[in-house]
Amino acid sequence: MSQLDDLRLFVRVAEAGAISTAARTLGLSPAAASAALKRLERRLDARLFERSTRSLRLTPAGEAFLGHCAQALEVLDGGLATLRHGREELSGDIHLGAPSDLGRGTLDAVLEDFRRRHPQIRLILHLADGMHDLYRNPLDLVLRYGGLRDSSLVARKLCDNHRVVCAAPAYLARAGRPATPAELAAHNCLCFYLSNGLYDRWRLTLDGRQYEIDVRGDRAAADGALVHQWALDGHGIAYKSRLDIRADLAAGRLVDLFPRAACEPAPLYAVYPSRRHQPARVKALVDDLERTLGPERAPA
């Protein structure tokens, strides 16, 4: 490994908090990564990590060096990307994580144009509801609804978005349409499991009144795409992201039950590690997603 490789490894270990995790993302064995860190410490004549059998943490010297090291690598990588830009066609793999429903619907359609314009790029989609682990899995980019608590990651807002209380015409013909949000409590509502439990309290504001409705239904799932399909099949009322169902609303397959309501916001973000250089192909994809999804900033 070169000195630059050792520095990149140091930054990756500091981000991941574990040598084995960082080594895996760089294609190294844990033993080789550990040896490289020791070599870097000898070269710097400074101890960068405090090691024990159960933990790994930066020393004060490591904390001080990390910021300078990460910044220097970003500047260097940015310069290299500038040299390559314009003389090379964008190519390579992009591992993209996204919520299941977004990935199977709106996102897949949006990505088709990107694929046509960049045929040398292979998009590899990792679809799952919940937060993807960018350190344990080799993901270049993750799309998610809502902000972040982890300050070691960067979240770039792609577009505004909000939830919609929706149902299929078949369900409304059978069960009736709720006149107010309060009446949702008497309907069969299709709930979604989040990482912190069942999402069965729906919040929205209509005509100046705030509602918090505890809903119930005969089914729930930890898969947003399945909840979406249940709504289309007429099994009940769902509280879905507008991005996920915008085509169904436009086609009349689903109905927005309270179009004047201010429902819960669910802005879409692109998330990536803060200290890792973003390849030109990944930046091009993020820029394209922001441009393409931009109209959702002012949902109808």
XYZ file of N, CA and C in Angstrom, residues 3-235:
699
model
N 1.579 5.465 0.669
C 1.294 6.352 1.790
C -0.116 6.922 1.680
N -0.548 7.252 0.461
C -1.909 7.754 0.279
C -2.941 6.704 0.673
N -2.678 5.447 0.321
C -3.594 4.372 0.698
C -3.689 4.251 2.215
N -2.553 4.415 2.891
C -2.560 4.354 4.354
C -3.411 5.473 4.936
N -3.313 6.656 4.356
C -4.107 7.789 4.838
C -5.597 7.549 4.596
N -5.925 7.014 3.433
C -7.331 6.718 3.148
C -7.872 5.668 4.124
N -7.059 4.689 4.422
C -7.468 3.667 5.379
C -7.702 4.285 6.750
N -6.812 5.167 7.179
C -6.965 5.826 8.475
C -8.310 6.545 8.557
N -8.654 7.305 7.523
C -9.921 8.038 7.517
C -11.097 7.069 7.540
N -11.021 6.004 6.760
C -12.116 5.040 6.710
C -12.308 4.328 8.048
N -11.213 3.972 8.719
C -11.320 3.330 10.033
C -11.936 4.293 11.039
N -11.530 5.561 10.994
C -12.094 6.557 11.906
C -13.591 6.713 11.678
N -14.034 6.668 10.425
C -15.457 6.784 10.109
C -16.234 5.553 10.571
N -15.674 4.375 10.310
C -16.396 3.133 10.593
C -16.306 2.720 12.055
N -15.234 3.123 12.738
C -15.053 2.744 14.127
C -14.589 1.314 14.323
N -14.180 0.671 13.230
C -13.712 -0.718 13.320
C -12.775 -1.000 12.156
N -11.660 -1.652 12.455
C -10.693 -1.960 11.399
C -11.274 -2.957 10.405
N -11.970 -3.979 10.892
C -12.488 -5.015 9.994
C -13.506 -4.449 9.013
N -14.379 -3.557 9.498
C -15.386 -2.954 8.616
C -14.730 -2.106 7.547
N -13.772 -1.264 7.954
C -13.074 -0.414 6.989
C -12.281 -1.254 5.999
N -11.637 -2.307 6.489
C -10.850 -3.166 5.601
C -11.727 -3.802 4.536
N -12.913 -4.245 4.932
C -13.814 -4.893 3.979
C -14.224 -3.937 2.863
N -14.500 -2.683 3.191
C -14.904 -1.723 2.155
C -13.770 -1.392 1.202
N -12.524 -1.601 1.636
C -11.369 -1.297 0.791
C -10.771 -2.545 0.150
N -11.377 -3.696 0.387
C -10.881 -4.925 -0.210
C -9.615 -5.443 0.438
N -9.423 -5.161 1.734
C -8.232 -5.603 2.459
C -8.609 -6.627 3.515
N -7.640 -7.392 3.946
C -7.844 -8.255 5.100
C -7.660 -7.410 6.359
N -8.305 -7.771 7.467
C -8.104 -7.028 8.708
C -6.638 -6.974 9.124
N -5.902 -8.062 8.883
C -4.481 -8.081 9.259
C -3.692 -7.063 8.450
N -3.959 -6.981 7.143
C -3.249 -6.015 6.298
C -3.597 -4.590 6.693
N -4.864 -4.352 7.032
C -5.278 -3.012 7.442
C -4.625 -2.620 8.763
N -4.579 -3.554 9.708
C -3.947 -3.272 10.997
C -2.465 -2.959 10.824
N -1.801 -3.716 9.952
C -0.376 -3.472 9.698
C -0.160 -2.105 9.060
N -1.063 -1.705 8.162
C -0.936 -0.402 7.509
C -1.102 0.735 8.511
N -2.028 0.583 9.455
C -2.215 1.620 10.474
C -0.981 1.750 11.359
N -0.408 0.620 11.732
C 0.810 0.665 12.550
C 1.953 1.316 11.778
N 2.032 1.033 10.490
C 3.062 1.651 9.652
C 2.878 3.171 9.595
N 1.633 3.603 9.478
C 1.354 5.042 9.441
C 1.716 5.695 10.773
N 1.410 5.024 11.870
C 1.746 5.584 13.186
C 3.259 5.695 13.363
N 3.989 4.706 12.878
C 5.454 4.788 12.966
C 5.975 5.946 12.124
N 5.408 6.122 10.951
C 5.863 7.192 10.064
C 5.586 8.564 10.684
N 4.447 8.689 11.355
C 4.073 9.966 11.967
C 4.658 10.138 13.361
N 5.179 9.038 13.907
C 5.676 9.048 15.282
C 4.586 9.525 16.236
N 3.390 8.979 16.044
C 2.243 9.358 16.882
C 1.266 8.192 16.933
N 0.646 8.022 18.082
C -0.375 6.981 18.237
C -1.722 7.582 17.846
N -2.366 6.998 16.839
C -3.613 7.555 16.314
C -4.857 6.931 16.941
N -4.762 5.679 17.382
C -5.909 4.984 17.955
C -5.540 4.356 19.295
N -6.513 4.356 20.188
C -6.425 3.552 21.407
C -7.139 2.243 21.111
N -6.440 1.123 21.258
C -6.994 -0.172 20.900
C -7.211 -1.024 22.141
N -8.327 -1.749 22.121
C -8.567 -2.771 23.136
C -9.270 -3.921 22.435
N -9.542 -4.982 23.161
C -10.180 -6.142 22.530
C -11.612 -5.835 22.109
N -12.229 -4.821 22.719
C -13.636 -4.542 22.434
C -13.882 -3.196 21.774
N -12.906 -2.332 21.744
C -13.173 -0.997 21.217
C -11.960 -0.428 20.502
N -12.240 0.570 19.699
C -11.206 1.296 18.967
C -11.641 2.753 18.937
N -10.807 3.632 19.474
C -11.181 5.044 19.459
C -9.956 5.899 19.167
N -10.219 7.061 18.612
C -9.144 7.982 18.268
C -8.493 8.551 19.520
N -7.186 8.703 19.471
C -6.476 9.443 20.514
C -6.640 10.935 20.236
N -6.273 11.805 21.176
C -6.308 13.244 20.878
C -5.494 13.597 19.639
N -4.337 12.942 19.470
C -3.527 13.195 18.272
C -4.262 12.730 17.019
N -4.941 11.584 17.123
C -5.709 11.081 15.990
C -6.861 11.997 15.621
N -7.546 12.519 16.643
C -8.638 13.468 16.395
C -8.122 14.692 15.659
N -6.990 15.215 16.108
C -6.436 16.421 15.487
C -6.003 16.155 14.052
N -5.424 14.978 13.818
C -4.912 14.663 12.487
C -6.030 14.334 11.503
N -7.137 13.789 12.009
C -8.209 13.317 11.136
C -8.766 14.424 10.242
N -9.068 15.571 10.831
C -9.647 16.654 10.043
C -8.734 17.113 8.930
N -7.434 17.280 9.249
C -6.473 17.713 8.230
C -6.324 16.652 7.144
N -6.273 15.399 7.561
C -6.076 14.302 6.613
C -7.266 14.184 5.662
N -8.476 14.208 6.220
C -9.671 14.076 5.388
C -9.791 15.237 4.410
N -9.497 16.444 4.895
C -9.587 17.617 4.024
C -8.566 17.537 2.892
N -7.355 17.116 3.217
C -6.312 17.012 2.195
C -6.682 15.976 1.133
N -7.235 14.847 1.560
C -7.632 13.818 0.603
C -8.771 14.295 -0.293
N -9.709 15.051 0.280
C -10.811 15.569 -0.526
C -10.300 16.536 -1.587
N -9.353 17.403 -1.191
C -8.786 18.352 -2.154
C -8.048 17.603 -3.259
N -7.249 16.615 -2.869
C -6.497 15.836 -3.853
C -7.433 15.087 -4.799
N -8.435 14.429 -4.246
C -9.362 13.679 -5.086
C -10.154 14.608 -5.999
N -10.494 15.786 -5.478
C -11.189 16.752 -6.316
C -10.335 17.197 -7.488
N -9.032 17.396 -7.244
C -8.126 17.766 -8.326
C -7.997 16.674 -9.363
N -7.911 15.430 -8.904
C -7.825 14.308 -9.841
C -9.094 14.179 -10.676
N -10.243 14.405 -10.026
C -11.506 14.331 -10.764
C -11.590 15.432 -11.812
N -11.071 16.618 -11.476
C -11.077 17.726 -12.434
C -10.233 17.395 -13.656
N -9.086 16.750 -13.426
C -8.232 16.363 -14.548
C -8.921 15.353 -15.460
N -9.674 14.442 -14.834
C -10.328 13.402 -15.629
C -11.584 13.898 -16.326
N -12.218 14.911 -15.726
C -13.511 15.379 -16.231
C -13.382 15.893 -17.664
N -14.262 15.466 -18.505
C -14.275 15.955 -19.871
C -13.485 15.097 -20.835
N -12.524 14.320 -20.332
C -11.752 13.490 -21.257
C -12.097 12.015 -21.107
N -12.947 11.715 -20.133
C -13.367 10.338 -19.942
C -14.883 10.267 -19.888
N -15.444 9.258 -20.509
C -16.869 9.009 -20.364
C -17.112 8.427 -18.978
N -18.182 8.874 -18.340
C -18.503 8.352 -17.021
C -18.754 6.855 -17.118
N -18.137 6.109 -16.220
C -18.277 4.657 -16.264
C -18.090 4.091 -14.867
N -18.416 2.815 -14.723
C -18.243 2.127 -13.453
C -19.571 1.817 -12.794
N -19.492 1.193 -11.628
C -20.684 0.797 -10.881
C -21.087 1.882 -9.894
N -22.385 2.035 -9.703
C -22.929 2.856 -8.623
C -23.861 1.969 -7.811
N -23.507 1.747 -6.565
C -24.372 0.998 -5.651
C -25.284 2.005 -4.948
N -26.572 1.921 -5.245
C -27.550 2.895 -4.769
C -28.571 2.217 -3.873
N -28.666 2.670 -2.627
C -29.671 2.168 -1.704
C -30.889 3.075 -1.701
N -32.083 2.487 -1.569
C -33.311 3.277 -1.595
C -34.438 2.510 -0.921
N -35.482 3.218 -0.440
C -36.660 2.533 0.087
C -37.302 1.664 -0.994
N -37.922 0.575 -0.578
C -38.422 -0.411 -1.539
C -39.453 0.175 -2.495
N -40.413 0.915 -1.980
C -41.484 1.427 -2.838
C -40.964 2.483 -3.806
N -40.117 3.372 -3.314
C -39.535 4.400 -4.181
C -38.711 3.753 -5.287
N -37.930 2.734 -4.935
C -37.061 2.091 -5.909
C -37.813 1.351 -6.993
N -38.927 0.724 -6.640
C -39.677 -0.058 -7.623
C -40.558 0.811 -8.513
N -40.848 2.024 -8.087
C -41.753 2.869 -8.844
C -41.088 4.090 -9.429
N -41.234 5.210 -8.744
C -40.753 6.495 -9.255
C -39.273 6.469 -9.592
N -38.445 5.920 -8.711
C -37.004 5.965 -8.921
C -36.589 5.181 -10.158
N -37.138 3.999 -10.337
C -36.738 3.186 -11.486
C -37.053 3.905 -12.794
N -38.197 4.586 -12.839
C -38.551 5.334 -14.046
C -37.606 6.509 -14.272
N -37.254 7.202 -13.195
C -36.350 8.352 -13.301
C -34.966 7.910 -13.765
N -34.521 6.745 -13.304
C -33.173 6.277 -13.632
C -33.024 5.835 -15.085
N -34.121 5.554 -15.753
C -34.032 5.087 -17.140
C -33.329 6.107 -18.028
N -33.653 7.380 -17.870
C -33.017 8.415 -18.690
C -31.529 8.507 -18.381
N -31.175 8.380 -17.104
C -29.765 8.417 -16.711
C -29.015 7.242 -17.333
N -29.635 6.076 -17.352
C -29.003 4.895 -17.953
C -28.748 5.106 -19.443
N -29.702 5.706 -20.118
C -29.545 5.924 -21.560
C -28.413 6.906 -21.861
N -28.277 7.936 -21.025
C -27.254 8.952 -21.277
C -25.864 8.513 -20.839
N -25.809 7.528 -19.937
C -24.510 7.056 -19.441
C -24.472 5.530 -19.530
N -24.353 4.994 -20.734
C -24.432 3.538 -20.911
C -23.283 2.769 -20.274
N -22.177 3.451 -19.941
C -21.043 2.764 -19.330
C -21.161 2.667 -17.809
N -22.220 3.240 -17.258
C -22.452 3.151 -15.815
C -23.443 2.024 -15.542
N -23.111 1.189 -14.586
C -24.029 0.136 -14.159
C -24.615 0.525 -12.805
N -25.929 0.653 -12.754
C -26.622 0.999 -11.513
C -27.046 -0.280 -10.804
N -26.609 -0.421 -9.568
C -26.941 -1.598 -8.767
C -27.802 -1.122 -7.604
N -29.084 -1.481 -7.627
C -30.036 -0.996 -6.632
C -30.109 -1.951 -5.446
N -30.055 -1.378 -4.259
C -30.228 -2.119 -3.008
C -31.499 -1.566 -2.360
N -32.597 -2.301 -2.457
C -33.884 -1.808 -1.990
C -34.228 -2.420 -0.640
N -34.479 -1.562 0.332
C -34.854 -2.013 1.673
C -35.422 -0.828 2.430
N -36.419 -1.082 3.246
C -36.946 -0.032 4.110
C -36.133 -0.007 5.395
N -35.927 1.186 5.928
C -35.028 1.349 7.064
C -33.719 1.947 6.597
N -32.854 2.288 7.551
C -31.599 2.961 7.234
C -30.551 1.970 6.755
N -30.006 2.208 5.567
C -28.909 1.394 5.054
C -27.619 1.746 5.800
N -26.772 0.753 6.029
C -25.469 0.964 6.656
C -24.426 1.160 5.562
N -23.975 2.404 5.373
C -23.027 2.703 4.304
C -21.639 2.164 4.585
N -21.358 1.801 5.833
C -20.030 1.308 6.177
C -19.946 -0.212 6.063
N -20.991 -0.900 6.447
C -20.966 -2.359 6.360
C -21.251 -2.847 4.939
N -22.020 -2.073 4.177
C -22.340 -2.444 2.804
C -21.647 -1.473 1.852
N -21.182 -1.946 0.713
C -20.427 -1.091 -0.215
C -21.346 -0.184 -1.026
N -22.046 0.726 -0.352
C -22.974 1.623 -1.028
C -22.313 2.970 -1.287
N -22.473 3.479 -2.497
C -21.952 4.802 -2.831
C -22.902 5.898 -2.383
N -24.179 5.568 -2.303
C -25.205 6.582 -2.121
C -26.470 5.913 -1.606
N -27.173 6.598 -0.711
C -28.443 6.093 -0.206
C -29.481 7.211 -0.300
N -30.664 6.876 -0.775
C -31.788 7.802 -0.761
C -32.676 7.451 0.418
N -33.086 8.461 1.159
C -33.955 8.209 2.300
C -34.843 9.417 2.547
N -35.971 9.145 3.184
C -36.892 10.210 3.559
C -36.508 10.744 4.936
N -36.446 12.063 5.060
C -36.149 12.677 6.346
C -34.673 12.901 6.560
N -34.361 13.713 7.589
C -32.980 14.072 7.880
C -32.225 12.983 8.612
N -31.045 13.343 9.103
C -30.145 12.386 9.742
C -29.744 12.851 11.127
N -29.458 11.888 11.977
C -28.880 12.202 13.284
C -27.375 11.969 13.303
N -26.887 11.146 12.385
C -25.465 10.792 12.343
C -24.680 11.908 11.671
N -23.892 12.654 12.433
C -23.174 13.799 11.887
C -22.001 13.393 11.006
N -21.645 12.111 10.985
C -20.538 11.675 10.139
C -20.978 11.458 8.693
N -22.266 11.630 8.419
C -22.784 11.483 7.069
C -23.287 12.826 6.552
N -23.235 12.995 5.251
C -23.768 14.189 4.605
C -25.127 13.846 4.011
N -26.107 14.711 4.219
C -27.436 14.525 3.642
C -27.743 15.712 2.737
N -27.829 15.470 1.446
C -28.136 16.515 0.466
C -29.605 16.403 0.070
N -30.342 17.472 0.294
C -31.775 17.454 -0.001
C -32.009 17.462 -1.505
N -32.796 16.492 -1.972
C -33.112 16.402 -3.394
C -34.420 17.094 -3.736
N -35.420 16.949 -2.881
C -36.708 17.585 -3.158
C -37.582 17.556 -1.919
N -38.525 18.489 -1.878
C -39.558 18.462 -0.854
C -40.561 17.366 -1.197
N -41.282 16.930 -0.193
C -42.222 15.835 -0.385
C -43.064 15.753 0.879
N -44.244 15.194 0.779
C -45.071 15.023 1.978
C -45.917 13.770 1.834
N -46.513 13.357 2.925
C -47.374 12.182 2.908
C -48.767 12.554 2.394
N -49.474 11.539 1.948
C -50.827 11.709 1.421
C -51.710 10.609 1.999
N -52.871 10.995 2.537
C -53.865 10.010 2.957
C -54.618 9.582 1.700
N -54.512 8.315 1.348
C -55.024 7.888 0.044
C -55.726 6.536 0.128
N -56.573 6.296 -0.857
C -57.271 5.014 -0.960
C -57.691 4.807 -2.406
N -57.965 3.568 -2.751
C -58.432 3.234 -4.095
C -59.928 3.513 -4.206
N -60.406 3.870 -5.403
C -61.849 4.074 -5.585
C -62.680 2.876 -5.136
N -62.162 1.660 -5.313
C -62.922 0.465 -4.916
C -63.166 0.442 -3.412
N -62.163 0.824 -2.626
C -62.357 0.851 -1.175
C -63.375 1.916 -0.800
N -63.275 3.098 -1.393
C -64.186 4.194 -1.055
C -65.617 3.846 -1.439
N -65.805 3.128 -2.545
C -67.150 2.719 -2.947
C -67.744 1.733 -1.947
N -66.902 0.930 -1.350
C -67.364 -0.096 -0.410
C -67.522 0.447 1.008
N -66.555 1.260 1.466
C -66.537 1.684 2.871
C -66.923 3.141 3.074
N -67.033 3.910 1.990
C -67.344 5.324 2.125
C -66.077 6.153 2.290
N -66.202 7.439 1.981
C -65.053 8.339 2.078
C -65.126 9.127 3.375
N -64.067 9.122 4.181
C -64.090 9.905 5.426
C -64.223 11.393 5.121
N -65.124 12.064 5.823
C -65.341 13.494 5.604
C -64.313 14.340 6.325
N -63.792 13.843 7.434
C -62.772 14.554 8.210
C -61.676 13.568 8.598
N -60.489 14.073 8.923
C -59.431 13.158 9.373
C -59.823 12.334 10.587
N -60.665 12.884 11.467
C -61.060 12.149 12.670
C -61.763 10.838 12.318
N -62.447 10.802 11.181
C -63.180 9.600 10.792
C -62.265 8.464 10.339
N -60.970 8.757 10.175
C -60.036 7.689 9.812
C -60.001 6.593 10.869
N -60.281 6.954 12.119
C -60.240 5.976 13.207
C -61.265 4.864 13.009
N -62.296 5.123 12.206
C -63.337 4.125 11.974
C -63.103 3.328 10.692
N -62.008 3.590 10.008
C -61.729 2.911 8.735
C -60.611 1.883 8.895
N -60.518 1.004 7.913
C -59.427 0.028 7.877
C -58.189 0.716 7.300
N -57.213 0.968 8.149
C -56.014 1.696 7.732
C -54.826 0.741 7.621
N -54.057 0.937 6.587
C -52.924 0.066 6.266
C -51.659 0.681 6.833
N -51.086 0.036 7.817
C -49.979 0.640 8.566
C -48.624 0.074 8.137
N -47.621 0.869 8.417
C -46.247 0.554 8.024
C -45.390 0.455 9.275
N -44.519 -0.535 9.307
C -43.580 -0.678 10.415
C -42.324 0.124 10.124
N -41.965 1.028 11.030
C -40.713 1.761 10.966
C -39.715 1.112 11.913
N -38.491 1.623 11.918
C -37.451 1.044 12.774
C -37.807 1.147 14.252
N -38.620 2.157 14.605
C -38.980 2.340 16.017
C -40.385 1.842 16.335
N -40.968 1.044 15.446
C -42.253 0.446 15.755
C -43.323 0.731 14.713
N -44.548 0.369 15.039
C -45.676 0.519 14.126
C -46.055 1.988 13.975
N -46.161 2.434 12.725
C -46.519 3.824 12.441
C -48.045 3.898 12.339
N -48.706 4.003 13.493
C -50.167 3.970 13.528
C -50.773 5.227 14.129
N -49.989 6.280 14.233
C -50.516 7.589 14.642
C -50.246 8.571 13.511
N -51.297 8.946 12.811
C -51.172 9.798 11.632
C -51.476 11.245 12.006
N -50.589 12.142 11.607
C -50.723 13.559 11.954
C -50.918 14.388 10.690
N -51.851 15.329 10.749
C -52.054 16.275 9.657
C -52.848 17.470 10.157
N -52.834 18.539 9.376
C -53.552 19.761 9.715
C -54.500 20.095 8.578
N -55.768 20.364 8.920
C -56.774 20.698 7.914
C -57.640 21.833 8.431
N -57.740 22.896 7.635
C -58.549 24.067 7.986
C -58.169 24.621 9.357
N -56.870 24.654 9.627
C -56.372 25.228 10.864
C -56.440 24.313 12.073
N -56.986 23.132 11.924
C -57.087 22.196 13.049
C -56.059 21.091 12.895
N -55.343 20.805 13.982
C -54.352 19.742 13.975
C -54.988 18.430 14.435
N -54.677 17.379 13.703
C -55.214 16.055 14.022
C -54.073 15.088 14.329
N -54.280 14.258 15.328
C -53.433 13.098 15.608
C -54.369 11.912 15.769
N -54.409 11.072 14.764
C -55.386 9.990 14.751
C -54.689 8.662 14.979
N -55.123 7.928 15.988
C -54.635 6.568 16.204
C -55.462 5.634 15.324
N -54.821 5.090 14.302
C -55.548 4.286 13.321
C -55.323 2.801 13.572
N -56.232 1.996 13.027
C -56.126 0.546 13.137
C -56.531 -0.078 11.813
N -56.065 -1.300 11.611
C -56.430 -2.003 10.394
C -56.171 -3.481 10.525
N -56.537 -4.225 9.484
C -56.407 -5.686 9.548
C -55.067 -6.186 9.039
N -54.155 -5.254 8.649
C -52.841 -5.684 8.159
C -51.835 -4.554 8.291
N -50.579 -4.944 8.415
C -49.460 -3.997 8.485
C -48.233 -4.704 7.925
N -47.249 -3.920 7.490
C -46.048 -4.514 6.899
C -44.860 -3.590 7.091
N -43.667 -4.185 7.099
C -42.422 -3.418 7.137
C -41.896 -3.190 5.729
N -42.761 -3.315 4.751
C -42.412 -3.154 3.338
C -43.353 -2.117 2.734
N -42.804 -0.937 2.403
C -43.634 0.131 1.868
C -44.300 -0.232 0.558
N -43.616 -1.026 -0.275
C -44.201 -1.423 -1.554
C -45.429 -2.307 -1.355
N -45.407 -3.142 -0.316
C -46.551 -4.006 -0.050
C -47.740 -3.189 0.442
N -47.501 -2.227 1.326
C -48.578 -1.345 1.788
C -49.182 -0.600 0.598
N -48.332 -0.144 -0.307
C -48.778 0.530 -1.530
C -49.699 -0.391 -2.339
N -49.284 -1.633 -2.524
C -50.086 -2.573 -3.310
C -51.415 -2.867 -2.632
N -51.400 -2.998 -1.306
C -52.654 -3.216 -0.578
C -53.631 -2.075 -0.835
N -53.115 -0.839 -0.832
C -53.984 0.312 -1.093
C -54.556 0.238 -2.505
N -53.715 -0.087 -3.486
C -54.189 -0.207 -4.865
C -55.247 -1.301 -5.002
N -55.102 -2.368 -4.236
C -56.042 -3.488 -4.301
C -57.341 -3.215 -3.552
N -57.444 -2.044 -2.909
C -58.680 -1.668 -2.241
C -58.863 -2.233 -0.855
N -57.767 -2.589 -0.192
C -57.886 -3.190 1.140
C -58.037 -2.160 2.257
